[in-house]
Tab-separated table of C-alpha atoms in Angstrom:
chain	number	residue	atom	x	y	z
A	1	UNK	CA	128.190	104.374	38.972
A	2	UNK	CA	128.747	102.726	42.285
A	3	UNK	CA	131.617	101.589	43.893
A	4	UNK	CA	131.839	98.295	45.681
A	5	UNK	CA	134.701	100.221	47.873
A	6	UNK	CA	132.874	101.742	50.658
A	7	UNK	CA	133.775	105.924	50.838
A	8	UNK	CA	135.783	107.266	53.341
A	9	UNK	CA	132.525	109.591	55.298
A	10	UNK	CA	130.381	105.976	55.323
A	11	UNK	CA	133.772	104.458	56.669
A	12	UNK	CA	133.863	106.916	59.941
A	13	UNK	CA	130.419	106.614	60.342
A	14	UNK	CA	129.185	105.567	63.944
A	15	UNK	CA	132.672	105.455	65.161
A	16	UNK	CA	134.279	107.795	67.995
A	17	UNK	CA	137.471	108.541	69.052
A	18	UNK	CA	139.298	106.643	72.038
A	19	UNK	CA	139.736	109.357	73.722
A	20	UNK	CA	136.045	111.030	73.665
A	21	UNK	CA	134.897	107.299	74.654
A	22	UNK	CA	137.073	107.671	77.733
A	23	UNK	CA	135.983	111.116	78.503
A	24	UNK	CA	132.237	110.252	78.080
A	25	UNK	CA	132.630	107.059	80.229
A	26	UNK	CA	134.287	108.532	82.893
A	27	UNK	CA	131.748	111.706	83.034
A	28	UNK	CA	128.575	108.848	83.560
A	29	UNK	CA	130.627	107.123	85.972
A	30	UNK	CA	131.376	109.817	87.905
A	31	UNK	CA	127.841	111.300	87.590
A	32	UNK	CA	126.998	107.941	88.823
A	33	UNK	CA	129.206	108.094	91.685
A	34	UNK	CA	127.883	111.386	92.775
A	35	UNK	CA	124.269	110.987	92.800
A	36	UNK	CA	124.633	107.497	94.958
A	37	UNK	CA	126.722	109.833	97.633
A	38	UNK	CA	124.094	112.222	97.758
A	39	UNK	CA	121.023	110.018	97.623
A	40	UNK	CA	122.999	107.535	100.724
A	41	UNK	CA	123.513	110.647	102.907
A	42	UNK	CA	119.706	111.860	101.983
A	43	UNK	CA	118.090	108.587	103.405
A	44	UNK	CA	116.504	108.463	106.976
A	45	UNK	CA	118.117	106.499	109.006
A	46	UNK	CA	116.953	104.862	112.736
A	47	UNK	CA	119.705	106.455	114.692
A	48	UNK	CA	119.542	109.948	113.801
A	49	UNK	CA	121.581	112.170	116.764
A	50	UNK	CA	118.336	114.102	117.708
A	51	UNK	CA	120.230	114.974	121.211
A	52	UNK	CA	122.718	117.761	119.813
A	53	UNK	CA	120.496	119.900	117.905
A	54	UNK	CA	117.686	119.606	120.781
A	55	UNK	CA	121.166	121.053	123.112
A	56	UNK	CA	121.441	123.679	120.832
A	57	UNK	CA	118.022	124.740	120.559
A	58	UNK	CA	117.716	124.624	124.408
A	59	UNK	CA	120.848	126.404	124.718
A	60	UNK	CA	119.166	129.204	122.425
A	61	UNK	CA	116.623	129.730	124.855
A	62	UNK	CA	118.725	129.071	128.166
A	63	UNK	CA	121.653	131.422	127.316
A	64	UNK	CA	120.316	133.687	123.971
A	65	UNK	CA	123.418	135.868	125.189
A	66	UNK	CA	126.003	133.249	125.853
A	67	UNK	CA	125.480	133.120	129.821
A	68	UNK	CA	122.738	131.021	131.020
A	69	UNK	CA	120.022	132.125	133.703
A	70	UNK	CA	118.001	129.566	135.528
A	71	UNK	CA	114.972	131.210	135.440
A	72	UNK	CA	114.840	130.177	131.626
A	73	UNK	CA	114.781	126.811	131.904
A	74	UNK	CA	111.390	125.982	132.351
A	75	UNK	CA	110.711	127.519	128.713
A	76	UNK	CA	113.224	125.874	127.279
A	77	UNK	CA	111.204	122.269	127.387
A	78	UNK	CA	108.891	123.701	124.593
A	79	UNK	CA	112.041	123.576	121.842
A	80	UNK	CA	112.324	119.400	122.297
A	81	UNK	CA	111.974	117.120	118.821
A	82	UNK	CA	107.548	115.491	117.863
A	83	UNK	CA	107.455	112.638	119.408
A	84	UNK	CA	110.178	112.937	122.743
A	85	UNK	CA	110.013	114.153	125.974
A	86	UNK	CA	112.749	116.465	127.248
A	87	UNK	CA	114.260	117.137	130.198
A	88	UNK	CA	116.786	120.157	130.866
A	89	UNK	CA	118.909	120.135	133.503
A	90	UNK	CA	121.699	123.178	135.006
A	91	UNK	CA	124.184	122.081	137.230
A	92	UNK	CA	126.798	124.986	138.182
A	93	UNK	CA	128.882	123.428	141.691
A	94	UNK	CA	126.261	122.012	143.981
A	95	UNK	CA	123.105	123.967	142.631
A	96	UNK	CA	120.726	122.502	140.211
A	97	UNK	CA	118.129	124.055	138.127
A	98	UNK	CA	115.517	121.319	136.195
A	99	UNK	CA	112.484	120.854	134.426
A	100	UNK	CA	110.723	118.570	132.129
A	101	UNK	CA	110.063	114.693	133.052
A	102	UNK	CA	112.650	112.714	134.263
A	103	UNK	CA	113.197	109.751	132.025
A	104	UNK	CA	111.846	106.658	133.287
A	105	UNK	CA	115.004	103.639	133.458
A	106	UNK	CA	113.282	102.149	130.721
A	107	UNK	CA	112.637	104.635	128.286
A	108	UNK	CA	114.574	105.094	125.263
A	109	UNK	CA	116.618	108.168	125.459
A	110	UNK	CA	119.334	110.166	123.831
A	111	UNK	CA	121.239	112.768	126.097
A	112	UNK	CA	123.707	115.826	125.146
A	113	UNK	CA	125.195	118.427	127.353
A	114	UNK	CA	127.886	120.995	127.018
A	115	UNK	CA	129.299	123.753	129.336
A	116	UNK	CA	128.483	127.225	130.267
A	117	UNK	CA	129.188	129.977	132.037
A	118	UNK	CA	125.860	130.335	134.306
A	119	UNK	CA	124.093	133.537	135.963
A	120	UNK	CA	123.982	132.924	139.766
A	121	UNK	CA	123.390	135.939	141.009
A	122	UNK	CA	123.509	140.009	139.218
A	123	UNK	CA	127.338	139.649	138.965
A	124	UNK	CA	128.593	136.186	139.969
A	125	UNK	CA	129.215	133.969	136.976
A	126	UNK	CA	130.410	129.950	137.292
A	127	UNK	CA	131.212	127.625	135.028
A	128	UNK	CA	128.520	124.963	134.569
A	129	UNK	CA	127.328	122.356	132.859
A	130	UNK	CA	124.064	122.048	130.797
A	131	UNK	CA	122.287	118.514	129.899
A	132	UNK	CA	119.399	117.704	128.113
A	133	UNK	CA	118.096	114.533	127.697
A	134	UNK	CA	114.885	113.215	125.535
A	135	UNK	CA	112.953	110.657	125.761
A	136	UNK	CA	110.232	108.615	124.543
């Protein structure tokens, strides 16, 4: 009839092995880990570099074939970030090539600028610097 011994398959009942409870543990915890990494680098923070991709986007425009011409300038102030003003500036030697506002001393801004080989004339290429800077 019954047994007052309990039988060995109610015995294992509810129990695991070390080694599964390690492997499980260590698989939430690292799941864990993960999801915190990706949800930290996914919130928006204040000082987000707006600067270099605005550089690259003018540089796009400015130089679409890796040389820069003056004459596109100008359109390049339409590529700036919602919410900024941007100014693009040339420089190649003593020449200058600008548009967009000039920030104001006290307006917040965020600048970027990179060199480039620059169009002077059909046939005369100098080095040069390009800057943009945006501001609110």
């Amino acid at each position: 009839m019954g047994s007052a011994l309990p039988s060995s398959a109610s015995e294992r009942r509810g129990q695991v092995s070390p080694t599964a409870a390690l492997v499980a543990v260590t698989a939430i915890g690292l799941g864990l880990s993960l999801y915190a990494t990706a949800f930290a680098g996914a919130v928006p923070t204040t000082h987000r570099d707006v600067a270099t991709p605005t550089l690259s986007a003018v540089h796009d425009v400015v130089a679409p074939a890796g040389v820069a011409a003056p004459g596109e300038v100008a359109p390049s102030t339409s590529v700036g970030p919602d919410g900024w003003e941007l100014y693009v500036e040339l420089r190649a030697g003593d020449r200058r090539w600008s548009a967009g506002p000039a920030p104001k001393p006290t307006a917040e801004s965020r600048a970027a600028d990179r060199r480039v080989p620059i169009r002077i004339s059909p046939g005369q290429v100098r080095s040069g610097w390009l800057r943009v800077v945006i501001h609110r």
